[in-house]
N, CA and C atoms as an extended XYZ file, in Angstrom:
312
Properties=species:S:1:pos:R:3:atomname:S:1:resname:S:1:resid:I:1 pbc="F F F"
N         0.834       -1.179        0.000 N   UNK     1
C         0.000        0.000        0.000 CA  UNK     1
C         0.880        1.244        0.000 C   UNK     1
N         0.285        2.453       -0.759 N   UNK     2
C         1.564        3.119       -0.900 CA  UNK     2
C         0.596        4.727        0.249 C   UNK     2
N         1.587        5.691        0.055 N   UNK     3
C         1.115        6.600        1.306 CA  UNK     3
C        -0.113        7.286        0.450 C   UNK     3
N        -0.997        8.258        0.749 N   UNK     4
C        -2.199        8.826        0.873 CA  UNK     4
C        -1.603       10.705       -0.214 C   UNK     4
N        -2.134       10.077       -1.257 N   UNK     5
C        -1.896       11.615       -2.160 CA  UNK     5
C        -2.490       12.480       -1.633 C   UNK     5
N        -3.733       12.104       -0.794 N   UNK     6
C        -5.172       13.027       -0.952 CA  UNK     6
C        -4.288       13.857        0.723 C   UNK     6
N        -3.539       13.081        1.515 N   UNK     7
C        -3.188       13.207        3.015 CA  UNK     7
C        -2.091       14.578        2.610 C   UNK     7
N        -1.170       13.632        1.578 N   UNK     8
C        -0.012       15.132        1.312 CA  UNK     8
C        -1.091       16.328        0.573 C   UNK     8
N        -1.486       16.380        0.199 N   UNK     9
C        -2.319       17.240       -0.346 CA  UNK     9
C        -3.023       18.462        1.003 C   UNK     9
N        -3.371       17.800        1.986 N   UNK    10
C        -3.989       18.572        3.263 CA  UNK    10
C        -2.336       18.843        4.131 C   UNK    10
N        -1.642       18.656        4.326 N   UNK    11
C        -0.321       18.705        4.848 CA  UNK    11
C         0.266       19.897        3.941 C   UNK    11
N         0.243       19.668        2.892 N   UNK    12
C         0.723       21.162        2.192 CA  UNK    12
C        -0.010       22.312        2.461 C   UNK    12
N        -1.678       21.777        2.014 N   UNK    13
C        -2.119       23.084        2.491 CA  UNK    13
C        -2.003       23.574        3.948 C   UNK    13
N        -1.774       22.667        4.817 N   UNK    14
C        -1.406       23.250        6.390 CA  UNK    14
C        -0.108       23.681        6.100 C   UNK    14
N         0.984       23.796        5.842 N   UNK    15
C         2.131       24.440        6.022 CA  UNK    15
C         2.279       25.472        4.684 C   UNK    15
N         1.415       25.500        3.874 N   UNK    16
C         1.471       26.663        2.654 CA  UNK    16
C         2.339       28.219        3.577 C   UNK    16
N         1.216       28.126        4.203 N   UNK    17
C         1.541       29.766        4.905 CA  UNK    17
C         3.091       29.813        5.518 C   UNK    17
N         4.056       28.739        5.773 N   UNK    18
C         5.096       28.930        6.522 CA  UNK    18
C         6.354       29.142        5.382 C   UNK    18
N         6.849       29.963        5.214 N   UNK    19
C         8.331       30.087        4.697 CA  UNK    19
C         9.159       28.601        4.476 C   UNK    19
N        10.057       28.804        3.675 N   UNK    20
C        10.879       27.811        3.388 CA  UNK    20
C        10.662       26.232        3.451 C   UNK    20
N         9.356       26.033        2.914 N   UNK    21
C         9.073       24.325        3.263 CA  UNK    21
C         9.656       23.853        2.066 C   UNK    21
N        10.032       22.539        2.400 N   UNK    22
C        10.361       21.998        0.862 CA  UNK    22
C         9.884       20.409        1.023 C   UNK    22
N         9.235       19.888        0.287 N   UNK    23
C         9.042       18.537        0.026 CA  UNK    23
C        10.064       17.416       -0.734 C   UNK    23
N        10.434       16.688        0.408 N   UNK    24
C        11.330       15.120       -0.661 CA  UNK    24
C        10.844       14.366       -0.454 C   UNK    24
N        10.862       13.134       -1.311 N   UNK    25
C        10.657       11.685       -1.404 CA  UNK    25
C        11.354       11.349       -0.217 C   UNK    25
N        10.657       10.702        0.970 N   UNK    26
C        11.543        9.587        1.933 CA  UNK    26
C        10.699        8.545        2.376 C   UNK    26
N        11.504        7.497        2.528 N   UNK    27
C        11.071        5.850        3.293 CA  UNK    27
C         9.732        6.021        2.690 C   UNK    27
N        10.023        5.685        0.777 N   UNK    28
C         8.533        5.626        0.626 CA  UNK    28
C         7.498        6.645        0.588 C   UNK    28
N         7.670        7.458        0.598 N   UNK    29
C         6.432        8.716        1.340 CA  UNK    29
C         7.100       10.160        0.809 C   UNK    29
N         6.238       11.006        1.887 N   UNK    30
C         6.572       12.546        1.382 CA  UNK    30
C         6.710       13.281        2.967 C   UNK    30
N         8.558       13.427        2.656 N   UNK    31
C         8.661       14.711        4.246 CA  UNK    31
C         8.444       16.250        3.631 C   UNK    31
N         7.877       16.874        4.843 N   UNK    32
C         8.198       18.173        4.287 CA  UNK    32
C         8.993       18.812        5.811 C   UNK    32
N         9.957       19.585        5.275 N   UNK    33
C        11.525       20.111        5.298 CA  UNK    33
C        11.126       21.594        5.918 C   UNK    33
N        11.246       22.294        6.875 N   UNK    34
C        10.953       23.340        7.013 CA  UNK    34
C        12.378       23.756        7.746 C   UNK    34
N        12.597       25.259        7.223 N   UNK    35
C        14.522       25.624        7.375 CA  UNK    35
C        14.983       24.348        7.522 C   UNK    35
N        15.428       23.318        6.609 N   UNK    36
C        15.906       22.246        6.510 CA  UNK    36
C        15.743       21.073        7.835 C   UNK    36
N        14.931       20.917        8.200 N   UNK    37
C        14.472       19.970        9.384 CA  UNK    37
C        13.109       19.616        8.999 C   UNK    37
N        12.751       17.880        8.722 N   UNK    38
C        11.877       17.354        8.416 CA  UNK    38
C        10.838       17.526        9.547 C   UNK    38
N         9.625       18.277        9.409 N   UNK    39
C         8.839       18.750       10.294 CA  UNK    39
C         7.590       17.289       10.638 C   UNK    39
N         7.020       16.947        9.755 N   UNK    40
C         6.119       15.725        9.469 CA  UNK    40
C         6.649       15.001        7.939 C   UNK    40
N         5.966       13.757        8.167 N   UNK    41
C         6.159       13.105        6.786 CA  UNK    41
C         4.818       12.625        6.570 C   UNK    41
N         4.363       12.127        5.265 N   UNK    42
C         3.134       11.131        4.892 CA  UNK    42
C         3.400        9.925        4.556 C   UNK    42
N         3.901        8.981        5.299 N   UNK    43
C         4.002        7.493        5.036 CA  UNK    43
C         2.891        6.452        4.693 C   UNK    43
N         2.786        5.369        4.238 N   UNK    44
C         1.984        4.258        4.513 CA  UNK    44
C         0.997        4.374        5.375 C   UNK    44
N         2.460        4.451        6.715 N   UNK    45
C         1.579        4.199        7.979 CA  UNK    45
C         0.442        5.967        8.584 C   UNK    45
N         0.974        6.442        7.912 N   UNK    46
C        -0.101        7.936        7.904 CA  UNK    46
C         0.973        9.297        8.495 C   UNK    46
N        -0.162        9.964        8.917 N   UNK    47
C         1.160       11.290        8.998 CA  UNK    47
C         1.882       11.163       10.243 C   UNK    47
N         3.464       10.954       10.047 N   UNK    48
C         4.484       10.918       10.982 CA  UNK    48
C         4.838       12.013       11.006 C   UNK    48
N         5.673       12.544       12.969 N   UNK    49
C         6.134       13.101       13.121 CA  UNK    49
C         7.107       13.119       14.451 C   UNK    49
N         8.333       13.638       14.884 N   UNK    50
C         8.844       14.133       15.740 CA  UNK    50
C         8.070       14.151       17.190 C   UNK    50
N         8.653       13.707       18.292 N   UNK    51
C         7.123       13.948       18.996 CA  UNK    51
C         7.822       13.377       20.729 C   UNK    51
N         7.827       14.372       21.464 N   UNK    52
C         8.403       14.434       22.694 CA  UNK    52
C         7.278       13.619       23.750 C   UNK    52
N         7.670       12.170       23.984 N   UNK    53
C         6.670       11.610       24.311 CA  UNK    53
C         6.358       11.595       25.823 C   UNK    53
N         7.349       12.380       26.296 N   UNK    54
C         7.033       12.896       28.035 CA  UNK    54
C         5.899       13.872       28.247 C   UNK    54
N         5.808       14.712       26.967 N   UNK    55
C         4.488       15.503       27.310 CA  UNK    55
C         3.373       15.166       25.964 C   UNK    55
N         3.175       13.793       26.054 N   UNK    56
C         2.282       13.060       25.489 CA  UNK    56
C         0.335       13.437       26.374 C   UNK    56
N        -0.126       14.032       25.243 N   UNK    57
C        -1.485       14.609       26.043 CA  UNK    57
C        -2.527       13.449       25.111 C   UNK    57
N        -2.474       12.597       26.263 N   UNK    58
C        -3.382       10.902       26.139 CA  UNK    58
C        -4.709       11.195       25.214 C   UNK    58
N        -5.141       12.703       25.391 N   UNK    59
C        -6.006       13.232       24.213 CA  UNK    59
C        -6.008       12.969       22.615 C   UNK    59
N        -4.677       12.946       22.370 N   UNK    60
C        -4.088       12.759       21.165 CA  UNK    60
C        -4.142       11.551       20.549 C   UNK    60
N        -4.432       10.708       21.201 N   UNK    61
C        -4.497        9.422       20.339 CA  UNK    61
C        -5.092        9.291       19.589 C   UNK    61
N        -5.010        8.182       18.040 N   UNK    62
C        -3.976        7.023       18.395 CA  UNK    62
C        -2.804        8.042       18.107 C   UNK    62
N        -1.609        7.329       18.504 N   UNK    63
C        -0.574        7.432       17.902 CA  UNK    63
C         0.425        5.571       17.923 C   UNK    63
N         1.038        5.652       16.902 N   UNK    64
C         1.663        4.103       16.205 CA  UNK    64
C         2.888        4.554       16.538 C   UNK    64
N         3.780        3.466       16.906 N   UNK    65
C         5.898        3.855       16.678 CA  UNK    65
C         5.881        3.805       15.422 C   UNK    65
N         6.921        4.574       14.618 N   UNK    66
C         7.194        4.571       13.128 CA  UNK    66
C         8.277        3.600       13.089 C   UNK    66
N         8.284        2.576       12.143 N   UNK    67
C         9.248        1.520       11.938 CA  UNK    67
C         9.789        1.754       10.487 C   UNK    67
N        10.838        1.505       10.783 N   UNK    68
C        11.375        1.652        9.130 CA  UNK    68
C        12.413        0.061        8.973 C   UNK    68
N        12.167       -0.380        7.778 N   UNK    69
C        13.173       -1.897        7.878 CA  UNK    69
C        13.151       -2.769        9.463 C   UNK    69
N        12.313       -2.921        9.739 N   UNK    70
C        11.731       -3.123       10.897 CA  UNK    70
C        12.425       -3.325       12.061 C   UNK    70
N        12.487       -1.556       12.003 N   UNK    71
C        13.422       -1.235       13.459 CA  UNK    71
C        12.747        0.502       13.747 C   UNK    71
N        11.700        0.253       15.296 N   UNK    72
C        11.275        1.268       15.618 CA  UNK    72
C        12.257        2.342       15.818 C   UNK    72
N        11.644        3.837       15.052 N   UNK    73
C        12.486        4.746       14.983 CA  UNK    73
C        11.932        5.369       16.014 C   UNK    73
N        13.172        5.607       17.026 N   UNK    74
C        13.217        6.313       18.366 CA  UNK    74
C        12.681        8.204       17.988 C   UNK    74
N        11.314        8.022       18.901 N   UNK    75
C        11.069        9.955       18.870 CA  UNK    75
C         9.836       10.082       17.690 C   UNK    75
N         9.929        9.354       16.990 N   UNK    76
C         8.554        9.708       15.671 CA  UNK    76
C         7.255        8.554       16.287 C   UNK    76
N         6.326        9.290       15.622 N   UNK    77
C         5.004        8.649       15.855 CA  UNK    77
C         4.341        9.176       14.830 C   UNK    77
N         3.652        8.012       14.088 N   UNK    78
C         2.546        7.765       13.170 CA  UNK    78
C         0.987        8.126       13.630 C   UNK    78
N         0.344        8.733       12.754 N   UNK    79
C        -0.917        8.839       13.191 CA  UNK    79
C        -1.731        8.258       11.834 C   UNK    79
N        -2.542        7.045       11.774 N   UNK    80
C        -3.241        6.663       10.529 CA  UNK    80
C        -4.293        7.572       10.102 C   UNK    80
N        -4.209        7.703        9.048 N   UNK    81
C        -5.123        8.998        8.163 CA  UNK    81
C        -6.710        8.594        8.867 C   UNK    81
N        -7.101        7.780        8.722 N   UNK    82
C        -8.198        7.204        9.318 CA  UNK    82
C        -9.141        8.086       10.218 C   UNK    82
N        -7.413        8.536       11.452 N   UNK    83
C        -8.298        9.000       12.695 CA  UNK    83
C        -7.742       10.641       12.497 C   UNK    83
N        -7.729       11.194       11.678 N   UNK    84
C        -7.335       12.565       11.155 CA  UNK    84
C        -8.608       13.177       10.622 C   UNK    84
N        -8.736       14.183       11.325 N   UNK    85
C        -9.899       15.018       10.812 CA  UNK    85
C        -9.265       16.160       10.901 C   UNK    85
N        -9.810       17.457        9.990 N   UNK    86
C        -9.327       18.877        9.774 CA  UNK    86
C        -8.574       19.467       11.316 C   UNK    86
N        -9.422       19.141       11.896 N   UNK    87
C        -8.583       19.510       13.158 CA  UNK    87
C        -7.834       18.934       14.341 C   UNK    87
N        -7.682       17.891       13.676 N   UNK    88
C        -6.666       17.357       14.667 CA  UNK    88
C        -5.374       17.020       13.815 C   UNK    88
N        -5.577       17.022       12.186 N   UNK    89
C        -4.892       16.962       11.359 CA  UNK    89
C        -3.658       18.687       11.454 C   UNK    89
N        -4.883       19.524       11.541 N   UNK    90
C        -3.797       20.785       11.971 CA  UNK    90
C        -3.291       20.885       13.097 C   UNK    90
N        -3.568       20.317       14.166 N   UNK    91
C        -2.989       19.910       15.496 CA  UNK    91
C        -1.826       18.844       15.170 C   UNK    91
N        -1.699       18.389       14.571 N   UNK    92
C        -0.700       17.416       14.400 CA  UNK    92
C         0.532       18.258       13.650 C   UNK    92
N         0.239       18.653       12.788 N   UNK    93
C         1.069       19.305       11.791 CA  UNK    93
C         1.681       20.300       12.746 C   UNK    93
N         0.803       21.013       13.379 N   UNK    94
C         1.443       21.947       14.226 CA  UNK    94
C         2.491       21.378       15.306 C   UNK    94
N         2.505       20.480       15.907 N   UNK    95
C         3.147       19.884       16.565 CA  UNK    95
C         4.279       18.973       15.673 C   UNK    95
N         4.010       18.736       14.617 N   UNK    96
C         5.198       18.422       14.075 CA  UNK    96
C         6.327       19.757       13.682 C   UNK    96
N         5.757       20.939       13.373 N   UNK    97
C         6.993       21.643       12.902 CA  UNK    97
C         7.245       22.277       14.678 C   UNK    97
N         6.690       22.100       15.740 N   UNK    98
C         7.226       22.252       17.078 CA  UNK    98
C         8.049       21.525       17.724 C   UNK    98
N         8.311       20.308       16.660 N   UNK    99
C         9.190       19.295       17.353 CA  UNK    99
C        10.454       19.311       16.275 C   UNK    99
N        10.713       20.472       15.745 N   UNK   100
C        11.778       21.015       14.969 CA  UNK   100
C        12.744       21.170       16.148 C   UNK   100
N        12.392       22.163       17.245 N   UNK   101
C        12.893       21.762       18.131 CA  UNK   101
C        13.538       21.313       19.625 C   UNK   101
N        13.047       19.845       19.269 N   UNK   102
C        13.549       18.771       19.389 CA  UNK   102
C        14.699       18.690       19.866 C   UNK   102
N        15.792       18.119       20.909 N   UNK   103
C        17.194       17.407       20.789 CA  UNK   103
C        17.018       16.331       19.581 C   UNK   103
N        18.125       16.005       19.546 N   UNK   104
C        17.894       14.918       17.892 CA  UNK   104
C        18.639       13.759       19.017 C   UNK   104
């Protein structure tokens, strides 16, 4: 299954308004790059992002571990398009370019 055109499509239009985004091809999918730091991506598994899981607000769920070659990537979390609606979809996004930064 490949990632969600219709998903990058709402992800652009949430970050239209911000300066310097840039979109690449990664793991399959589409990151977008804001001042060169991958803010969210659109994978398979739905929109990933960066995500400080000590101040995890249990509100937010679901959230999935992002696996790549099947080895959970430490700090990102998947959210399946599924449970994304306009506004929690911009809640997400927003919190992905807030976890710009991040310690790496």
């Amino acid at each position: 299954m490949a990632y969600s055109e219709d998903l990058v499509a709402q992800v652009r239009a949430q970050l239209a308004p911000l300066d310097d985004v840039i979109e690449k091809n990664v793991m399959s999918g589409v990151g977008f790059f804001v001042d060169d730091k991958m803010a969210v991506a659109v994978l398979e598994a739905g929109l990933c992002l960066r995500f400080d899981q000590n101040g995890t607000d249990p509100a937010m769920s679901p959230m999935v571990s992002l696996e790549f070659a099947g080895r959970q990537i430490q700090g990102w979390v998947c959210i399946p398009e599924s449970s994304l609606d306009r506004a929690s979809l911009s809640r997400w996004v927003s919190h992905g370019v807030a976890g710009l930064e991040l310690p790496v």
